[in-house]
Structure formats: structure tokens, C-alpha cells
Tab-separated table of C-alpha atoms and ligand atoms in Angstrom:
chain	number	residue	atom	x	y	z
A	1	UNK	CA	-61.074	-18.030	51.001
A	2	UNK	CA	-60.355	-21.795	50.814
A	3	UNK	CA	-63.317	-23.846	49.978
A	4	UNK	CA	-62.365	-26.289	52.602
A	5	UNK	CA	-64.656	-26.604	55.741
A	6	UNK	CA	-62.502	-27.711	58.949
A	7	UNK	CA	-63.897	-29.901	61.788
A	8	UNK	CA	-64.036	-28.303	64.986
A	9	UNK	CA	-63.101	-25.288	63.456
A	10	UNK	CA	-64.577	-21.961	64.000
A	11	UNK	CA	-64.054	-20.014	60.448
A	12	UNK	CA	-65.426	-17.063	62.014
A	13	UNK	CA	-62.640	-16.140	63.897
A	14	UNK	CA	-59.601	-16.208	61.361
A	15	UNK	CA	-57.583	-18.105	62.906
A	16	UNK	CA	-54.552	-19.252	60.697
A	17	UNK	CA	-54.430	-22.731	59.575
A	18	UNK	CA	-51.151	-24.101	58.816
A	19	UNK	CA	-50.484	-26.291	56.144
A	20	UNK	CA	-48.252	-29.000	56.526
A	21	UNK	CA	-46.229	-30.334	53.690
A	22	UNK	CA	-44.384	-33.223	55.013
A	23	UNK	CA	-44.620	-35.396	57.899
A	24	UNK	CA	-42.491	-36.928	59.999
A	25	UNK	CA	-41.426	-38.907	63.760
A	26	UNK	CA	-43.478	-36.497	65.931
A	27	UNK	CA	-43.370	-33.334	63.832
A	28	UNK	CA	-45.269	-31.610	61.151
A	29	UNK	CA	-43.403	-29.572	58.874
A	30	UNK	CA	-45.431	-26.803	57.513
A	31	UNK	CA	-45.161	-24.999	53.910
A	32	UNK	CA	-43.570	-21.982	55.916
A	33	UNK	CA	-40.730	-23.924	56.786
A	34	UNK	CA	-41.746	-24.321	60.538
A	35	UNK	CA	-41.216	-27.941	62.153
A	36	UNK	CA	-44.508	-28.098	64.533
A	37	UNK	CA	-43.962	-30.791	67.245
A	38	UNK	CA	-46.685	-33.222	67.091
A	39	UNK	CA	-47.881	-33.705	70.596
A	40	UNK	CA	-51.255	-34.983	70.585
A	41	UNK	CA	-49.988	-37.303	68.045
A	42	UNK	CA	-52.565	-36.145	65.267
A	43	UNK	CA	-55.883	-36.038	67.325
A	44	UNK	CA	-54.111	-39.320	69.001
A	45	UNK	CA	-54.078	-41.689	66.180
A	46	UNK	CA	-50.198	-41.544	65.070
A	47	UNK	CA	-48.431	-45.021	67.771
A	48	UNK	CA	-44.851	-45.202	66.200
A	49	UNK	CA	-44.237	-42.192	64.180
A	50	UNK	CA	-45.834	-40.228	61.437
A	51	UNK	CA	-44.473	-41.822	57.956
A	52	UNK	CA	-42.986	-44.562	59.558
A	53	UNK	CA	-40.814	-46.276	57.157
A	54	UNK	CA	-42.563	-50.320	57.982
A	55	UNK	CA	-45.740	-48.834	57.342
A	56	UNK	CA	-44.805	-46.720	54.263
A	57	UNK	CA	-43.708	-50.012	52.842
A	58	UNK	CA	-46.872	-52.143	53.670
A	59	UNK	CA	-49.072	-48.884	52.151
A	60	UNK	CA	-46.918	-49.144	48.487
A	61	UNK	CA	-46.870	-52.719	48.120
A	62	UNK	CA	-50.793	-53.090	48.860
A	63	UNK	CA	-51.350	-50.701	46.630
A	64	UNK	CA	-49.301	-52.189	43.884
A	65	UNK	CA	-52.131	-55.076	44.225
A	66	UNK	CA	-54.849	-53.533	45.103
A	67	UNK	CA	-57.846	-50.625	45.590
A	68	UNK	CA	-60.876	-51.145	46.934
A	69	UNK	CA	-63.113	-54.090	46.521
A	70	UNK	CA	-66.572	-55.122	47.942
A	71	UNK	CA	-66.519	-56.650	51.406
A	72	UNK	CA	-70.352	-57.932	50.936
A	73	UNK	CA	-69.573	-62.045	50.791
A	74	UNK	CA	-66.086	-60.961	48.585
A	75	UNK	CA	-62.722	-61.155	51.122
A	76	UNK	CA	-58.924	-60.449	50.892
A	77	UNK	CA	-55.636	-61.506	52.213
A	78	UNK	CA	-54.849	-58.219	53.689
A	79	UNK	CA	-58.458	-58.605	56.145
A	80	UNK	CA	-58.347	-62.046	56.557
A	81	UNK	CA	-54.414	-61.616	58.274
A	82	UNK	CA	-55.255	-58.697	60.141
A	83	UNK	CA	-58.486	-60.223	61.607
A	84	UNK	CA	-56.770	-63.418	62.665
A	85	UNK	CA	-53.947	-61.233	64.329
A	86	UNK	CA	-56.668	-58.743	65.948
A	87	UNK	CA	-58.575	-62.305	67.345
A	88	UNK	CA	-55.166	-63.091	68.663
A	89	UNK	CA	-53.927	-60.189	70.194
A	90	UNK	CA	-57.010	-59.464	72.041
A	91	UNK	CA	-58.966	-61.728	74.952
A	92	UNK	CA	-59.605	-65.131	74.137
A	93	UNK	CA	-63.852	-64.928	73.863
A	94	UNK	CA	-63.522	-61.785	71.217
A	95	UNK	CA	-63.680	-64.408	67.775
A	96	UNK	CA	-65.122	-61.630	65.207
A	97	UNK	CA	-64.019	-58.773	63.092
A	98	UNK	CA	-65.820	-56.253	61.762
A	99	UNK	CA	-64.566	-53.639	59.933
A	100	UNK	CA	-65.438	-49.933	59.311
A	101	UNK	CA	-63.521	-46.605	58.901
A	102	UNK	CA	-63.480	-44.566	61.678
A	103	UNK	CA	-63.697	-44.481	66.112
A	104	UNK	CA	-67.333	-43.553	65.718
A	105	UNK	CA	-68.604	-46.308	63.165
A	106	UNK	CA	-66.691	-48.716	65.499
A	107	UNK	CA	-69.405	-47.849	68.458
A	108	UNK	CA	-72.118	-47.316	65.813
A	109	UNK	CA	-71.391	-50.820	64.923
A	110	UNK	CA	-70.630	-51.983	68.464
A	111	UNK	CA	-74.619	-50.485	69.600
A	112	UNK	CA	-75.912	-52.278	66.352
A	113	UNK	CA	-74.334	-55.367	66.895
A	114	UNK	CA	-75.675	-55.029	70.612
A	115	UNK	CA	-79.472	-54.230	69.592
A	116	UNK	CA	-78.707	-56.881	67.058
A	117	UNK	CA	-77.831	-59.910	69.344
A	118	UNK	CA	-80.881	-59.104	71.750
A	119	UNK	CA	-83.648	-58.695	68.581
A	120	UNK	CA	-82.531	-61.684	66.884
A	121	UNK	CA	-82.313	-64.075	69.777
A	122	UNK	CA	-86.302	-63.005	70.262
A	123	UNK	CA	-85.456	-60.906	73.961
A	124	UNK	CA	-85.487	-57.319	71.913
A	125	UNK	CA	-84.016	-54.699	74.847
A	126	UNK	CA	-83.223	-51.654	73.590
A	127	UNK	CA	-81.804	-49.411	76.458
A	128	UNK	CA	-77.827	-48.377	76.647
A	129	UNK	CA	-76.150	-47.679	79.699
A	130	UNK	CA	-73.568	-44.607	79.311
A	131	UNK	CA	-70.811	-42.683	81.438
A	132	UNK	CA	-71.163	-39.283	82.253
A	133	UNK	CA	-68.470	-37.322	80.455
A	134	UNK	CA	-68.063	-40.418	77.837
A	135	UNK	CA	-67.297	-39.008	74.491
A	136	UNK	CA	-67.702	-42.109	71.898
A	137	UNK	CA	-68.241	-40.050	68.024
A	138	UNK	CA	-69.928	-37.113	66.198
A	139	UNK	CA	-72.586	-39.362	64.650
A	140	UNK	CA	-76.161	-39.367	65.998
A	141	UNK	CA	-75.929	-42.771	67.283
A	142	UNK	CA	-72.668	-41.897	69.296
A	143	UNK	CA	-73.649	-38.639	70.326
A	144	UNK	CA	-76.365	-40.108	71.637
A	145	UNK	CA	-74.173	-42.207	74.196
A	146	UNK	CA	-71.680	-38.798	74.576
A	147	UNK	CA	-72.240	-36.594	77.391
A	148	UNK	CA	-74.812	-33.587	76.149
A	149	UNK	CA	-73.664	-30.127	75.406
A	150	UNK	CA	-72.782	-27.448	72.968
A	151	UNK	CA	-70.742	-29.985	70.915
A	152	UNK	CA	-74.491	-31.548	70.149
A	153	UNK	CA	-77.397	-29.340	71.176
A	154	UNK	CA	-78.527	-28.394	68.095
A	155	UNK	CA	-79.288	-32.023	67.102
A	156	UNK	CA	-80.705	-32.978	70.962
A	157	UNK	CA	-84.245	-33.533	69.876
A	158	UNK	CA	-83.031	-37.063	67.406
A	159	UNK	CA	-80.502	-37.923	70.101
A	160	UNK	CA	-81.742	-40.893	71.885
A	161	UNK	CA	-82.578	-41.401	75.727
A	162	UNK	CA	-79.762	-43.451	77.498
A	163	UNK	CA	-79.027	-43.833	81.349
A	164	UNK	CA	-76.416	-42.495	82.775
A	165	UNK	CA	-74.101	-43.842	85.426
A	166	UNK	CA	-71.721	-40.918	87.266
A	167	UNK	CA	-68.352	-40.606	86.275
A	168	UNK	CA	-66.420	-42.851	89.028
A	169	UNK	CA	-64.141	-39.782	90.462
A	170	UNK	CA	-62.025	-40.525	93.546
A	171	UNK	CA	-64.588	-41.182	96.475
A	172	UNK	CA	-67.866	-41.336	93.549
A	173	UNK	CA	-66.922	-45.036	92.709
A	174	UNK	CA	-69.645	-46.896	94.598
A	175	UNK	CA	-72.305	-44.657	93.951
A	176	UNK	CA	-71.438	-45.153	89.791
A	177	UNK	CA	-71.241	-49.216	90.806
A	178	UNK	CA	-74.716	-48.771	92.111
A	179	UNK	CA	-76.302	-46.947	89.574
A	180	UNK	CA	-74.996	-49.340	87.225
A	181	UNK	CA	-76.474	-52.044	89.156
A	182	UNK	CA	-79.561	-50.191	89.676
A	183	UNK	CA	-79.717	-49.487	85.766
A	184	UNK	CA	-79.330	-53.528	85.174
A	185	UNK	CA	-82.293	-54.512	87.676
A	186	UNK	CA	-84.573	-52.165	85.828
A	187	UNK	CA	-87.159	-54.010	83.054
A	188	UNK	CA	-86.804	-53.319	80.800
A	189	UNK	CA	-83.505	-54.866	81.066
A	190	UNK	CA	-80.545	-52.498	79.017
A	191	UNK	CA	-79.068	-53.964	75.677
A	192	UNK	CA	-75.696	-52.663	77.022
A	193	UNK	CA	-72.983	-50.628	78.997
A	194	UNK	CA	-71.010	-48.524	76.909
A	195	UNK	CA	-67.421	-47.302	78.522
A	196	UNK	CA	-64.016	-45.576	77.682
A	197	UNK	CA	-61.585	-48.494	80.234
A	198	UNK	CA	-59.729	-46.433	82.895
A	199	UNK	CA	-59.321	-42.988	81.143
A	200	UNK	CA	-62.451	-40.824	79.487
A	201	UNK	CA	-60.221	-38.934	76.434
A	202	UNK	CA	-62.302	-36.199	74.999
A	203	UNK	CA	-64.355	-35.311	78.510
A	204	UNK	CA	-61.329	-34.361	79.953
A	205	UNK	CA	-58.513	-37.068	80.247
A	206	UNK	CA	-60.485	-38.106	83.536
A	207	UNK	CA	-58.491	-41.130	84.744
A	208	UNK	CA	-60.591	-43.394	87.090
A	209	UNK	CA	-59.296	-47.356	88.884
A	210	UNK	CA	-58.856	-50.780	87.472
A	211	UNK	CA	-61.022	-51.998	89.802
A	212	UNK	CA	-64.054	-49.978	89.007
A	213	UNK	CA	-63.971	-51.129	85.680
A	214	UNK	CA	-63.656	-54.889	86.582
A	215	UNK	CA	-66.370	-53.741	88.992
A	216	UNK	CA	-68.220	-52.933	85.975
A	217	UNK	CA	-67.933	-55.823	84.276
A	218	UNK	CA	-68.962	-57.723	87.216
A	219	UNK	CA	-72.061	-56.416	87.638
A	220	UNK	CA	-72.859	-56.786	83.579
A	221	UNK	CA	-72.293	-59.977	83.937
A	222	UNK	CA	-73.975	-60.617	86.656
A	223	UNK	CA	-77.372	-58.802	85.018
A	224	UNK	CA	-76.347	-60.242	81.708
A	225	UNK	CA	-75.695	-56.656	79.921
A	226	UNK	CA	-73.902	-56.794	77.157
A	227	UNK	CA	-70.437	-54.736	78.029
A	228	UNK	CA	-69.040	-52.881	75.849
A	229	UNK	CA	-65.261	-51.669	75.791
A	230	UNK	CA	-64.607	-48.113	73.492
A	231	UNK	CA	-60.945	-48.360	73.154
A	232	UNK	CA	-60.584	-46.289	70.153
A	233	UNK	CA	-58.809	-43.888	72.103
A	234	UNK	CA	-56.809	-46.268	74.546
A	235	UNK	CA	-55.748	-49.226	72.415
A	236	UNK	CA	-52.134	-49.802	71.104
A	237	UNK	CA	-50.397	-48.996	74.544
A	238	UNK	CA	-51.618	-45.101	75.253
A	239	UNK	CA	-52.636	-46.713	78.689
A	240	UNK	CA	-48.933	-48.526	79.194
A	241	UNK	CA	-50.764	-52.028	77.902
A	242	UNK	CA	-51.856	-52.574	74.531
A	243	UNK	CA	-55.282	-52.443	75.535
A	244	UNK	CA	-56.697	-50.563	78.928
A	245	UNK	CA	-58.966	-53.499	79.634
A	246	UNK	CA	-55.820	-55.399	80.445
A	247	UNK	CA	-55.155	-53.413	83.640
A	248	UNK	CA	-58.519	-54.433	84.325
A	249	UNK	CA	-58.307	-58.031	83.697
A	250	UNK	CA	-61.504	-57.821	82.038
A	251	UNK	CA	-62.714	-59.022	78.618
A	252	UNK	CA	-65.401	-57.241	77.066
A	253	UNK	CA	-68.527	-58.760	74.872
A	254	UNK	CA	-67.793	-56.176	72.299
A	255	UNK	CA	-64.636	-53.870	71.630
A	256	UNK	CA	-64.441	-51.132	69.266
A	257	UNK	CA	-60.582	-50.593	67.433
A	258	UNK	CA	-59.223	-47.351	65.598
A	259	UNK	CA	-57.080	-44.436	65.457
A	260	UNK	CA	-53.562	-46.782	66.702
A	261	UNK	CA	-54.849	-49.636	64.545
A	262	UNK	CA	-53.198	-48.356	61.298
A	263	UNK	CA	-51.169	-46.694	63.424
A	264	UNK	CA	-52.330	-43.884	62.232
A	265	UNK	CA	-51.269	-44.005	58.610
A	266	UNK	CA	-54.443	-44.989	57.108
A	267	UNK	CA	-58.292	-44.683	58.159
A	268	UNK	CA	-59.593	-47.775	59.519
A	269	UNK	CA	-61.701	-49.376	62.429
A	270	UNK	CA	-62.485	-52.644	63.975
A	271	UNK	CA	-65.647	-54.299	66.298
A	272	UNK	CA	-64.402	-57.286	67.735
A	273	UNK	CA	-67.362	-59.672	69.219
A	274	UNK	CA	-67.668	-62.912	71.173
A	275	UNK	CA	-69.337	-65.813	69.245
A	276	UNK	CA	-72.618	-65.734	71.222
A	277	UNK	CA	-72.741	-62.118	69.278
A	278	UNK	CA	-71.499	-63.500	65.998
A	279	UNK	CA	-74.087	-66.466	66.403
A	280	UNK	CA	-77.242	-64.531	67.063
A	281	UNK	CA	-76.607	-62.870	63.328
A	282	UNK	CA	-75.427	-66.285	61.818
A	283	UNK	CA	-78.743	-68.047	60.407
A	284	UNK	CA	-80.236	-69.272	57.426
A	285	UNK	CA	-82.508	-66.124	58.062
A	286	UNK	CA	-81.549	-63.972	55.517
A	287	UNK	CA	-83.465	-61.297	57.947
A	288	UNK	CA	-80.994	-61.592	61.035
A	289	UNK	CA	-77.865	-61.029	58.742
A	290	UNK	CA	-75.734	-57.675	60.359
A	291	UNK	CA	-77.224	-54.906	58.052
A	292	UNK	CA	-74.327	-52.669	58.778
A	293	UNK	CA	-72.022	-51.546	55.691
A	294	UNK	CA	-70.235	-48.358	54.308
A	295	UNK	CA	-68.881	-48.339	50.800
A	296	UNK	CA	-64.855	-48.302	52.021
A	297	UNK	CA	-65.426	-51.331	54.390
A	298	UNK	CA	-62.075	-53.041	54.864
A	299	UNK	CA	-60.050	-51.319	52.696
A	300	UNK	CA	-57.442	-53.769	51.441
A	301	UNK	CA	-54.449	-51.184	51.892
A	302	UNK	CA	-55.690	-50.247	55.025
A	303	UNK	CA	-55.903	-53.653	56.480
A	304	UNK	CA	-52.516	-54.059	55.249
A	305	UNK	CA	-51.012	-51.718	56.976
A	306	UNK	CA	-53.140	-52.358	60.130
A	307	UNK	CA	-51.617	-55.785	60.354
A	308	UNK	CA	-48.046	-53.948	59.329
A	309	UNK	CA	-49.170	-52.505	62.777
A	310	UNK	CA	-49.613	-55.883	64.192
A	311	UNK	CA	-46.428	-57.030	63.366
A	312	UNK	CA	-44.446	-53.972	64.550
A	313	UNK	CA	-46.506	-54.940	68.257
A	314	UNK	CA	-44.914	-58.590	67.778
A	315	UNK	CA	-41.063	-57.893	66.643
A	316	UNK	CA	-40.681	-54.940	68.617
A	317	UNK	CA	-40.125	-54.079	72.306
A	318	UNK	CA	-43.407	-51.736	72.252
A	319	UNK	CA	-44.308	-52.282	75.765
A	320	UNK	CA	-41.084	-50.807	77.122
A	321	UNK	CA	-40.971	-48.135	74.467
A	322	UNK	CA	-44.606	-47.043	75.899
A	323	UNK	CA	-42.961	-47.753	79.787
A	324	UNK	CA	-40.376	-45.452	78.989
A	325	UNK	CA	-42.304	-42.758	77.352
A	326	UNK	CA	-44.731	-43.189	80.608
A	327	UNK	CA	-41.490	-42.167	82.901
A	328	UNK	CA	-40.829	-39.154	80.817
A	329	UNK	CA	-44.434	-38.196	81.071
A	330	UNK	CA	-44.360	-38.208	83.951
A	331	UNK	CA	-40.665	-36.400	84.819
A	332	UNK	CA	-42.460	-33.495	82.796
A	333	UNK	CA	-45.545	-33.581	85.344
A	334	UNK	CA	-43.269	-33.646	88.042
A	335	UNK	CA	-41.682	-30.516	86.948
A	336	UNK	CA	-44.900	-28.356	86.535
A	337	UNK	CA	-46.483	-30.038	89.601
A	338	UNK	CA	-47.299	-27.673	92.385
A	339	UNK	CA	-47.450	-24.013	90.193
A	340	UNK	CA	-50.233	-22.139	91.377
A	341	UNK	CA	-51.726	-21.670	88.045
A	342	UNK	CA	-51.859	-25.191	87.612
A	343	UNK	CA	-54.025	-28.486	89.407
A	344	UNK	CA	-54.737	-32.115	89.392
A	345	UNK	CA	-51.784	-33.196	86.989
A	346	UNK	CA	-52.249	-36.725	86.058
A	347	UNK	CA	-50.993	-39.599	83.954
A	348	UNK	CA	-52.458	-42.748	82.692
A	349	UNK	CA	-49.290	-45.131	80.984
A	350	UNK	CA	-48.460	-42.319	78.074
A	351	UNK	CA	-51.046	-39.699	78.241
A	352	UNK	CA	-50.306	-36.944	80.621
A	353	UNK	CA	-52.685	-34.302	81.753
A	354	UNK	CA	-53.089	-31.281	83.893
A	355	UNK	CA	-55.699	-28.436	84.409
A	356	UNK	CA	-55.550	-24.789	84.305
A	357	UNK	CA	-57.503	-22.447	86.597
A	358	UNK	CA	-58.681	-25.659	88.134
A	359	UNK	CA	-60.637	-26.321	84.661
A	360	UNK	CA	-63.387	-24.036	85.949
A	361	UNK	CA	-64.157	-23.023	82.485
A	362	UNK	CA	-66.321	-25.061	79.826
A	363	UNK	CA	-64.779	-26.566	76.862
A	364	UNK	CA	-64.884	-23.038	74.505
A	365	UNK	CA	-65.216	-20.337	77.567
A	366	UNK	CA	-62.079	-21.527	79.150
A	367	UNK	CA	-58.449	-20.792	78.845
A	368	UNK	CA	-58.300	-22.951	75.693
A	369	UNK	CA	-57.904	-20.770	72.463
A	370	UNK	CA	-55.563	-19.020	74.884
A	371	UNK	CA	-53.813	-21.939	75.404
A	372	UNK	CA	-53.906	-23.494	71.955
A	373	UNK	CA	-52.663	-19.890	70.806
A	374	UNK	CA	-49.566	-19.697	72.865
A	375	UNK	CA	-48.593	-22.994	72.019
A	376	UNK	CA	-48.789	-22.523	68.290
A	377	UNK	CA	-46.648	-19.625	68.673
A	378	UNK	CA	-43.510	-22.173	70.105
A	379	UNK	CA	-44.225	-24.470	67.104
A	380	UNK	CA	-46.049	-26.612	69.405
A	381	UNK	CA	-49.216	-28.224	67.963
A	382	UNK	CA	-51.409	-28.740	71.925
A	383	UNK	CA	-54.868	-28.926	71.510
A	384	UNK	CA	-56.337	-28.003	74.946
A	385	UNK	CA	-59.722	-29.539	76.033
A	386	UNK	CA	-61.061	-26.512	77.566
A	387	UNK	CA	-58.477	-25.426	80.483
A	388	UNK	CA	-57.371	-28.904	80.350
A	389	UNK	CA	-54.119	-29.925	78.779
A	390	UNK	CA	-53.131	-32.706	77.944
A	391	UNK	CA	-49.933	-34.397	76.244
A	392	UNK	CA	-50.334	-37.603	74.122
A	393	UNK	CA	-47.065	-38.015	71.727
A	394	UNK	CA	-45.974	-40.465	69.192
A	395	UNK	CA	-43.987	-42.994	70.631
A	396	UNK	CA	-40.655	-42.136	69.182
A	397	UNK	CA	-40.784	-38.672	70.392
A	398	UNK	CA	-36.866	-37.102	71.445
A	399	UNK	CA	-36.971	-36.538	75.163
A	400	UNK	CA	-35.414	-32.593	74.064
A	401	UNK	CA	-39.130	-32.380	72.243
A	402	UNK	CA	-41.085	-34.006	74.946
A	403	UNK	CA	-38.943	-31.397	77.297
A	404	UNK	CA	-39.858	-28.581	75.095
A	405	UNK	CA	-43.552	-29.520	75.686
A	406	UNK	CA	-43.449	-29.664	79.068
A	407	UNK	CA	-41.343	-26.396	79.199
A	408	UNK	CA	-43.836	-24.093	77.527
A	409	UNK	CA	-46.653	-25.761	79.690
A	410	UNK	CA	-44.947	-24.344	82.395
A	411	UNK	CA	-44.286	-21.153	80.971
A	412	UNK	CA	-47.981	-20.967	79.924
A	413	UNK	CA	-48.674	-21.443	83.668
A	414	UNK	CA	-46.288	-18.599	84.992
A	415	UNK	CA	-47.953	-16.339	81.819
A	416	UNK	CA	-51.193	-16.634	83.436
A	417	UNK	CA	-50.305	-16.355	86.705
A	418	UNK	CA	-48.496	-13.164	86.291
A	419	UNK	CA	-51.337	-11.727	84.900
A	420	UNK	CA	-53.568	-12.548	87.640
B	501	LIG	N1	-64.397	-43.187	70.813
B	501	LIG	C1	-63.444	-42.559	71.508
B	501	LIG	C2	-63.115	-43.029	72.891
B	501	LIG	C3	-62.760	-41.485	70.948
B	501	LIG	O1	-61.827	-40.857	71.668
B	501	LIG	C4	-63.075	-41.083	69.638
B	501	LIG	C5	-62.371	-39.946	69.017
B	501	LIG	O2	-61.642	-39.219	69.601
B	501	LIG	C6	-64.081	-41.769	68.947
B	501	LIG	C7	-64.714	-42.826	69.561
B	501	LIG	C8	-64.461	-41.350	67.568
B	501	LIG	O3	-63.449	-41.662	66.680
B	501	LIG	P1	-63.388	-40.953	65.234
B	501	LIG	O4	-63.024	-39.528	65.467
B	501	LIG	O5	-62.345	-41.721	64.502
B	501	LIG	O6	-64.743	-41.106	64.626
């Protein structure tokens, strides 16, 4: 048996696990000579293309200069040109950068910074305000803002207490308005409001309005709650903008950055803050400095390619590549839309997403080793969240891939409701 322990992985069960040998556009090629189309684009972190050439390039030449090098008071080119370009690409009042490696140190950082700003400006709150269904990480901090469930219940007792506002389904979105606003009159007063903008990834692909969300920002304002934006999953255009909170028009106090950032070639993450944020650390208090590091911060060849990333966003036409891929989302939708086997197709930008059996199972009693099964027999690599599926490609995918997708969805559908 390998020595290797998977994540998300049940070992128990056998199931094969394919290796992959080379990587490429929006397939994995595995060592048994199969070509796996890539549509969940790597657990959603791969924008352009897996070993895209501009961001091969940026990778060897930053490592012809450099490895890694402490980010305690020591900087580099490679952060220090990424960080302007992040300050500049995203809303005006986000000045800061800080860098860690992965989508859930960008929240951990994000509810630190948060806790931070109210403890050092002497008005210590302590509270965070979360979204049902909200997945934000696998640490305890980010479970702790995460719906509860079997993903966490064995660590429940050091999770810690949060409130909750309903997820804003069609119909629900006043009621999650007031409870927000009911949340923010409450002393003591909550540090924060943490949210996934317009589309909750990992609970379910649950797409809710623009306007709630400016809604939501509203009322943090208003209450002066410290808002909180978790676009690991929705930044670089998933959502048809580059970020969600676009659609919105809203600009949050704190954003957390990963998975598209590198577009996807290298681990890395960013928390973007507004100065009042930055300010309430910067003192000649050695005490209210941001105690917040990991070993790997702002890895120079990371950053490199990051801004690599940046600069493919600027010289390219990304924005109608991401249109386009939207419209052949959502011709695939239209095609399965209305099978009896299948409900509630949607589509937010490039993510598409329908449910099976009207998603009446939970995320491991469901249809979805089923569905994960049948797909990896086409050479398919679909990753269902429970009965919900859900199709998130690389950018460049060929429509004849994106067709075969959307073709074995559908025969997946008329599998299942044959047997029935
Ligand atoms: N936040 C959101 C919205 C996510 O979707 C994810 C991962 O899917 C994370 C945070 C955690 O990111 P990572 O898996 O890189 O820790």
C-alpha cells in the first residue's frame, strides 16, 4: 500500500487512484495512458490552463533567482509587484497585502486581522457573523465559520460559537437581511460578517442576488461590522467578473485571494485590507504588530507567477474568454434541463450546476460516489458535492470536451432514471 494519505479520501473503500503523469489545457494524462478531462479545474484552482506556457516561464526564471527567503521585515521584487498589482486590480479602499499559502489561511488571516483591528483600537469584539452553508477551510478557525457536519464533528467541541444568518434562497432574502441586522444590534457588537459573494462553492454551488450582498454590506456598514469578502473560490472571473463583489458593486473591509491567484500553478494566498485595518496594527507598539506567519510566507516563485497571473488579466481578453465559456455553460444546461432525473440547474458566469434526485441526499449518502464513479469511467474527472454536480473548467477548455461533459451528465441522468 502507498504510504500516502489522501484528503477527502476514504482508504477504506479501495477506490483506485489514478496517477497523473503530465498535465495539460484541461486534461490530466494519467500513467495508464488515459487523458482525464479536467472539469472542476483541479478542485477549482487551474484559470487559463494547467502548464500554461506564460506561467511555466515566470516559475523557471524565479527560480533561477530565487527559493525561499524570510518575509519577517526582509521583502522581494516578486511580492512587492504582485502586491502593487493585487492593490490595483481590486477596489480602491483595499491598500494591504498579506500573504499566506492556501484559501483557508487567507480567512484565518482575514478573522485575525478582524479580531486584530477591534483589540488594538481598545473596542475588543470578538463575535463573527457566518452564512449557513458557508464553507471557508479545514482549519479550526475556518471550520469554525463553515456550516457544521460530518466534514467537522469530531472536532465540534474546539470549534467556536458564531451566529448564523440563513442562506438567502429565492423568497429567504429578507429574513437573512434581518438576521444580519439583528446580529449587528446585538452588544456585544460582532467583529465581523464573513461571506462567499453571490455563489456558496463547497455547500452546494448555491447561487443567491447581487443585491443581497450589497444588502449585506449595507447593513455592515451601517452597524460598523467589519465585512468580510471569501473569494477564494470566486476570484479571477469564475463569476463572469474578476471578482464576484463586482456584480455587487460592493467593496469589502477585508478580502481573502487563492486558488486563481497563481492560477493555479503554484500554492499561494492573499488578505487584502483597507488602511483603517492596516493602521490599527501599525504602531510603535511592538505588542499590536499582526502576529500571523507560516514559514513559506510569500514565496518568491510563487508571487512571481501570481503576478505572471496579473499580467495575463491585463494583456489578454479574459473577460470575454470567461463570457464565452459562460454561454457554453450554459448551452450544456440547456440541453440537460427538464430530464426527470435531474432539478434546479443553475449557472453563475462559468460555474454550472445541477442536482440529482433533487439533492435529497447528504454530502456522502447521496448519489455522489455513484456519480463520481460513472464519470471516472468516461475519463471524466467530476467531483460531485453530494447529488449535486457541478462543472467548473479551465478557461481554455475545447467546446467538443465541455460537450463531452455535459453529454455524460445527461447520460448519468437517463442511467438513473431507468433504474428507477
Ligand atoms: N474559502 C472558500 C470559499 C473555498 O472554496 C475554499 C476551498 O475550496 C477555501 C476557502 C479553502 O481553500 P484551501 O483549500 O486552499 O485551503
Amino acid at each position: 500500500m502507498s504510504p500516502v494519505w489522501h484528503p477527502f479520501t476514504q482508504h477504506g473503500l479501495n477506490e483506485p487512484i489514478p496517477e497523473v503523469v503530465r498535465t495539460e489545457g484541461a486534461a490530466l494524462h494519467t500513467a495508464d495512458g488515459r487523458r482525464v478531462i479536467d472539469a472542476i479545474s483541479s478542485w477549482w484552482v487551474i484559470t487559463h490552463g494547467h502548464s500554461h506556457p506564460r506561467l511555466q516561464a515566470a516559475i523557471r526564471s524565479a527560480s533561477e533567482r530565487f527559493d525561499q527567503i524570510i518575509f519577517a521585515g526582509w521583502t522581494h521584487e516578486p511580492a512587492e509587484s504582485l502586491a502593487r498589482g493585487l492593490v490595483d486590480m481590486t477596489p480602491e479602499p483595499l491598500q494591504h497585502v498579506f500573504y499566506s499559502d492556501s484559501g483557508s489561511t487567507a480567512v484565518e488571516v482575514a478573522l485575525k486581522m478582524a479580531l486584530g483591528f477591534w483589540a488594538n483600537t481598545d473596542r475588543p469584539r470578538h463575535r463573527i457573523v457566518v452564512m449557513q452553508h458557508s464553507y471557508h477551510g479545514d482549519t479550526i478557525g475556518t471550520m469554525s465559520v463553515g456550516e457544521r457536519g460530518v466534514f467537522n464533528q469530531a472536532y465540534a467541541p474546539l470549534l467556536f460559537d458564531v451566529a448564523t444568518v440563513p442562506f438567502p434562497a429565492a423568497g429567504m432574502e429578507q429574513a437573512s437581511l434581518d438576521a444580519l441586522d439583528a446580529f449587528c444590534r446585538q452588544e456585544p457588537k460582532p467583529a465581523a460578517f464573513i461571506v462567499e459573494p453571490l455563489i456558496l462553492g463547497a455547500g452546494g454551488m448555491l447561487i443567491y442576488s447581487a443585491e443581497t450582498l450589497r444588502a449585506y454590506a449595507g447593513i455592515c456598514a451601517r452597524h460598523g461590522v467589519l465585512f468580510i469578502a471569501d473569494e477564494v473560490m470566486t476570484g479571477w472571473g469564475r463569476t463572469g467578473t474578476l471578482l464576484a463583489c463586482e456584480q455587487a458593486g460592493v467593496s469589502p473591509d477585508i478580502l481573502c485571494l487563492s486558488k486563481g491567484l497563481t492560477g493555479g500553478a503554484l500554492p499561494l494566498a492573499a488578505t487584502l485590507a483597507t488602511a483603517p485595518i492596516f493602521e490599527a496594527h501599525r504602531s510603535t507598539d511592538r505588542s499590536k504588530m499582526f502576529f500571523h506567519s507560516s514559514s513559506y510566507t510569500a514565496n518568491p516563485i510563487a508571487c512571481a507567477v501570481a503576478a505572471e497571473n496579473l499580467a495575463i488579466w491585463r494583456d489578454e481578453p479574459m473577460l470575454d474568454r470567461v463570457t464565452a465559456l459562460g454561454s457554453a455553460q450554459q448551452a450544456g444546461l440547456d440541453c440537460i434541463a427538464g430530464h426527470p432525473a435531474l432539478s434546479n440547474p443553475r449557472r453563475l458566469g462559468t460555474i454550472a450546476a445541477v442536482d440529482f434526485d433533487g439533492a435529497r441526499g447528504g454530502y456522502l449518502s447521496g448519489r455522489g460516489p455513484w456519480l463520481k464513479a460513472f464519470f471516472a469511467e468516461r475519463d471524466l474527472l467530476v467531483r460531485p458535492l453530494g447529488d449535486t454536480v457541478y462543472v467548473m473548467p479551465p478557461y481554455c477548455i475545447d467546446p467538443a470536451d465541455l460537450d463531452r461533459v455535459w453529454q455524460a451528465i445527461g447520460e448519468a441522468a437517463d442511467t438513473i432514471d431507468a433504474q428507477d
